[in-house]
PDB file of C-alpha atoms in Angstrom:
ATOM      1  CA  MET K 298      10.622 -28.928   4.084  1.00  0.00           C
ATOM      2  CA  ALA K 299      11.849 -27.541   1.118  1.00  0.00           C
ATOM      3  CA  LEU K 300      15.072 -27.626  -0.300  1.00  0.00           C
ATOM      4  CA  VAL K 301      14.635 -23.948  -2.310  1.00  0.00           C
ATOM      5  CA  GLU K 302      15.333 -20.870   0.178  1.00  0.00           C
ATOM      6  CA  SER K 303      13.336 -17.545  -1.097  1.00  0.00           C
ATOM      7  CA  ILE K 304      15.438 -15.127  -1.777  1.00  0.00           C
ATOM      8  CA  ASP K 305      15.025 -11.722   0.636  1.00  0.00           C
ATOM      9  CA  ILE K 306      15.077  -8.635  -1.605  1.00  0.00           C
ATOM     10  CA  PRO K 307      16.054  -5.066  -0.024  1.00  0.00           C
ATOM     11  CA  LEU K 308      12.720  -3.138   1.616  1.00  0.00           C
ATOM     12  CA  GLY K 309      11.963  -0.296  -1.024  1.00  0.00           C
ATOM     13  CA  SER K 310      13.173  -2.396  -4.332  1.00  0.00           C
ATOM     14  CA  PRO K 311      11.041  -1.521  -7.520  1.00  0.00           C
ATOM     15  CA  MET K 312       9.024  -3.847  -8.932  1.00  0.00           C
ATOM     16  CA  PRO K 313      10.211  -5.610 -11.770  1.00  0.00           C
ATOM     17  CA  GLN K 314       7.735  -5.056 -14.693  1.00  0.00           C
ATOM     18  CA  PHE K 315       5.798  -7.620 -16.157  1.00  0.00           C
ATOM     19  CA  GLN K 316       2.826  -8.718 -19.408  1.00  0.00           C
ATOM     20  CA  LEU K 317       1.783 -11.957 -18.845  1.00  0.00           C
ATOM     21  CA  LYS K 318      -1.815 -13.597 -19.864  1.00  0.00           C
ATOM     22  CA  ASP K 319      -3.993 -15.456 -17.915  1.00  0.00           C
ATOM     23  CA  PRO K 320      -5.183 -19.025 -18.574  1.00  0.00           C
ATOM     24  CA  TYR K 321      -8.149 -17.667 -21.281  1.00  0.00           C
ATOM     25  CA  GLY K 322      -5.660 -15.542 -23.175  1.00  0.00           C
ATOM     26  CA  LYS K 323      -6.137 -11.795 -21.927  1.00  0.00           C
ATOM     27  CA  SER K 324      -3.036  -9.981 -21.224  1.00  0.00           C
ATOM     28  CA  TYR K 325      -2.654  -7.860 -18.175  1.00  0.00           C
ATOM     29  CA  ASN K 326       0.605  -5.877 -17.266  1.00  0.00           C
ATOM     30  CA  SER K 327       2.154  -4.717 -14.165  1.00  0.00           C
ATOM     31  CA  GLU K 328       0.670  -1.565 -14.222  1.00  0.00           C
ATOM     32  CA  ASN K 329      -2.963  -1.967 -15.452  1.00  0.00           C
ATOM     33  CA  ILE K 330      -2.999  -4.309 -11.917  1.00  0.00           C
ATOM     34  CA  ALA K 331      -1.516  -2.261  -9.620  1.00  0.00           C
ATOM     35  CA  GLY K 332      -3.918  -1.425  -6.572  1.00  0.00           C
ATOM     36  CA  GLU K 333      -3.895   2.774  -6.148  1.00  0.00           C
ATOM     37  CA  LYS K 334      -1.877   1.547  -2.927  1.00  0.00           C
ATOM     38  CA  GLY K 335       0.190  -1.548  -4.013  1.00  0.00           C
ATOM     39  CA  LEU K 336       0.363  -4.503  -5.430  1.00  0.00           C
ATOM     40  CA  LEU K 337       0.427  -7.951  -3.852  1.00  0.00           C
ATOM     41  CA  VAL K 338       3.008 -10.629  -6.492  1.00  0.00           C
ATOM     42  CA  VAL K 339       2.220 -14.231  -5.284  1.00  0.00           C
ATOM     43  CA  PHE K 340       3.914 -17.235  -7.283  1.00  0.00           C
ATOM     44  CA  THR K 341       2.046 -20.004  -6.985  1.00  0.00           C
ATOM     45  CA  CYS K 342       0.351 -23.044  -8.693  1.00  0.00           C
ATOM     46  CA  ASN K 343      -1.708 -26.196  -8.585  1.00  0.00           C
ATOM     47  CA  HIS K 344       0.413 -29.210  -7.847  1.00  0.00           C
ATOM     48  CA  CYS K 345       2.429 -27.763  -4.793  1.00  0.00           C
ATOM     49  CA  PRO K 346       1.366 -28.595  -1.152  1.00  0.00           C
ATOM     50  CA  TYR K 347       2.308 -25.478   0.271  1.00  0.00           C
ATOM     51  CA  ALA K 348       0.729 -23.509  -2.465  1.00  0.00           C
ATOM     52  CA  LYS K 349      -2.428 -26.170  -1.818  1.00  0.00           C
ATOM     53  CA  ALA K 350      -2.358 -25.060   1.732  1.00  0.00           C
ATOM     54  CA  ILE K 351      -2.802 -21.518   1.633  1.00  0.00           C
ATOM     55  CA  TRP K 352      -4.730 -20.412  -1.981  1.00  0.00           C
ATOM     56  CA  PRO K 353      -7.978 -20.195   0.517  1.00  0.00           C
ATOM     57  CA  ARG K 354      -6.430 -17.786   2.722  1.00  0.00           C
ATOM     58  CA  PHE K 355      -4.557 -16.250   0.188  1.00  0.00           C
ATOM     59  CA  VAL K 356      -8.320 -15.754  -1.801  1.00  0.00           C
ATOM     60  CA  LYS K 357      -9.252 -14.093   1.723  1.00  0.00           C
ATOM     61  CA  LEU K 358      -6.431 -12.383   1.921  1.00  0.00           C
ATOM     62  CA  ALA K 359      -6.633 -10.602  -1.455  1.00  0.00           C
ATOM     63  CA  LYS K 360     -10.599  -9.338  -0.980  1.00  0.00           C
ATOM     64  CA  ALA K 361      -9.381  -7.727   2.380  1.00  0.00           C
ATOM     65  CA  SER K 362      -6.854  -6.153   0.394  1.00  0.00           C
ATOM     66  CA  LYS K 363      -8.112  -4.864  -2.343  1.00  0.00           C
ATOM     67  CA  LYS K 364     -11.001  -3.451   0.049  1.00  0.00           C
ATOM     68  CA  ARG K 365      -7.541  -1.341   1.139  1.00  0.00           C
ATOM     69  CA  GLY K 366      -6.388  -0.362  -2.231  1.00  0.00           C
ATOM     70  CA  ILE K 367      -4.269  -3.032  -2.780  1.00  0.00           C
ATOM     71  CA  ASN K 368      -4.524  -5.368  -5.813  1.00  0.00           C
ATOM     72  CA  THR K 369      -3.409  -9.224  -5.918  1.00  0.00           C
ATOM     73  CA  VAL K 370      -2.115 -11.305  -9.020  1.00  0.00           C
ATOM     74  CA  ALA K 371      -0.790 -15.049  -8.726  1.00  0.00           C
ATOM     75  CA  ILE K 372       1.285 -16.028 -10.950  1.00  0.00           C
ATOM     76  CA  ASN K 373       2.314 -19.702 -12.345  1.00  0.00           C
ATOM     77  CA  PRO K 374       6.095 -20.057 -13.161  1.00  0.00           C
ATOM     78  CA  ASN K 375       4.989 -23.713 -13.388  1.00  0.00           C
ATOM     79  CA  ILE K 376       3.473 -25.020 -16.627  1.00  0.00           C
ATOM     80  CA  HIS K 377       5.466 -27.534 -17.913  1.00  0.00           C
ATOM     81  CA  PRO K 378       4.338 -31.499 -18.889  1.00  0.00           C
ATOM     82  CA  ASP K 379       5.692 -32.528 -15.405  1.00  0.00           C
ATOM     83  CA  TYR K 380       3.002 -31.050 -14.129  1.00  0.00           C
ATOM     84  CA  PRO K 381      -0.200 -31.626 -15.389  1.00  0.00           C
ATOM     85  CA  GLU K 382      -1.868 -29.805 -12.231  1.00  0.00           C
ATOM     86  CA  ASP K 383      -1.021 -26.522 -13.226  1.00  0.00           C
ATOM     87  CA  LYS K 384      -2.076 -26.991 -17.219  1.00  0.00           C
ATOM     88  CA  PRO K 385      -4.216 -23.580 -18.564  1.00  0.00           C
ATOM     89  CA  GLU K 386      -7.463 -25.850 -17.997  1.00  0.00           C
ATOM     90  CA  MET K 387      -6.724 -26.758 -14.428  1.00  0.00           C
ATOM     91  CA  MET K 388      -5.547 -23.030 -13.570  1.00  0.00           C
ATOM     92  CA  ILE K 389      -9.461 -22.077 -14.706  1.00  0.00           C
ATOM     93  CA  LYS K 390     -10.721 -24.620 -12.431  1.00  0.00           C
ATOM     94  CA  LYS K 391      -8.997 -23.517  -9.754  1.00  0.00           C
ATOM     95  CA  ILE K 392     -10.001 -19.997  -9.981  1.00  0.00           C
ATOM     96  CA  GLU K 393     -13.885 -21.039 -10.876  1.00  0.00           C
ATOM     97  CA  GLU K 394     -13.232 -23.153  -7.636  1.00  0.00           C
ATOM     98  CA  LEU K 395     -12.263 -20.542  -5.602  1.00  0.00           C
ATOM     99  CA  ASN K 396     -13.676 -17.542  -7.416  1.00  0.00           C
ATOM    100  CA  ILE K 397     -10.769 -15.822  -7.845  1.00  0.00           C
ATOM    101  CA  ASP K 398     -11.466 -12.195  -8.834  1.00  0.00           C
ATOM    102  CA  PHE K 399      -7.702 -11.001  -9.382  1.00  0.00           C
ATOM    103  CA  PRO K 400      -5.363 -12.023 -12.386  1.00  0.00           C
ATOM    104  CA  TYR K 401      -4.058 -15.763 -12.275  1.00  0.00           C
ATOM    105  CA  LEU K 402      -1.133 -15.554 -14.928  1.00  0.00           C
ATOM    106  CA  ILE K 403       1.080 -17.911 -16.831  1.00  0.00           C
ATOM    107  CA  ASP K 404       4.411 -17.305 -16.627  1.00  0.00           C
ATOM    108  CA  GLU K 405       5.791 -19.834 -18.816  1.00  0.00           C
ATOM    109  CA  SER K 406       9.283 -19.354 -19.321  1.00  0.00           C
ATOM    110  CA  GLN K 407       9.992 -18.126 -16.058  1.00  0.00           C
ATOM    111  CA  THR K 408      11.050 -14.890 -16.834  1.00  0.00           C
ATOM    112  CA  VAL K 409       9.018 -13.448 -14.270  1.00  0.00           C
ATOM    113  CA  ALA K 410       9.639 -15.338 -11.931  1.00  0.00           C
ATOM    114  CA  LYS K 411      13.414 -14.739 -12.022  1.00  0.00           C
ATOM    115  CA  ALA K 412      12.984 -11.095 -12.392  1.00  0.00           C
ATOM    116  CA  PHE K 413      11.395 -10.854  -8.920  1.00  0.00           C
ATOM    117  CA  GLY K 414      14.091 -13.634  -7.520  1.00  0.00           C
ATOM    118  CA  ALA K 415      11.240 -15.973  -6.979  1.00  0.00           C
ATOM    119  CA  GLN K 416      12.594 -19.494  -5.744  1.00  0.00           C
ATOM    120  CA  CYS K 417       9.596 -21.554  -4.990  1.00  0.00           C
ATOM    121  CA  THR K 418       5.889 -21.886  -4.509  1.00  0.00           C
ATOM    122  CA  PRO K 419       4.550 -20.322  -2.801  1.00  0.00           C
ATOM    123  CA  ASP K 420       6.744 -16.494  -3.167  1.00  0.00           C
ATOM    124  CA  ILE K 421       5.063 -13.832  -1.802  1.00  0.00           C
ATOM    125  CA  TYR K 422       5.728  -9.924  -2.424  1.00  0.00           C
ATOM    126  CA  LEU K 423       4.440  -6.887  -1.640  1.00  0.00           C
ATOM    127  CA  TYR K 424       4.779  -3.110  -3.467  1.00  0.00           C
ATOM    128  CA  ASP K 425       3.295  -0.010  -1.926  1.00  0.00           C
ATOM    129  CA  TRP K 426       3.557   3.092  -4.181  1.00  0.00           C
ATOM    130  CA  LYS K 427       5.313   5.582  -1.291  1.00  0.00           C
TER     131      LYS K 427
END
């Protein structure tokens, strides 16, 4: 059982804006990755057993969501020496291993995670553009 629970945000809350890089050094922002109908934002990592468990299903969900106009972004807020599995090189390995076709971004300062209210991994947010 997780020691920290996710924070519920009110429905209709605006999505925090962000700009982050992937482990290859490419920069993304919340506007250029948004889908026509929405954006699925998942705070995840490589070392957490809960995050590890959902990765395969999460990749399938992202592919299905894209067909519906909803893009996906994964954000890793756990870049820290205590978590060697979350180093950028290991993120690249995860991208290749699971054939991830959406951005997997680095939030080294955890600024974006804090803006969203993410408390643990995985924490999942869905924004639509209604």
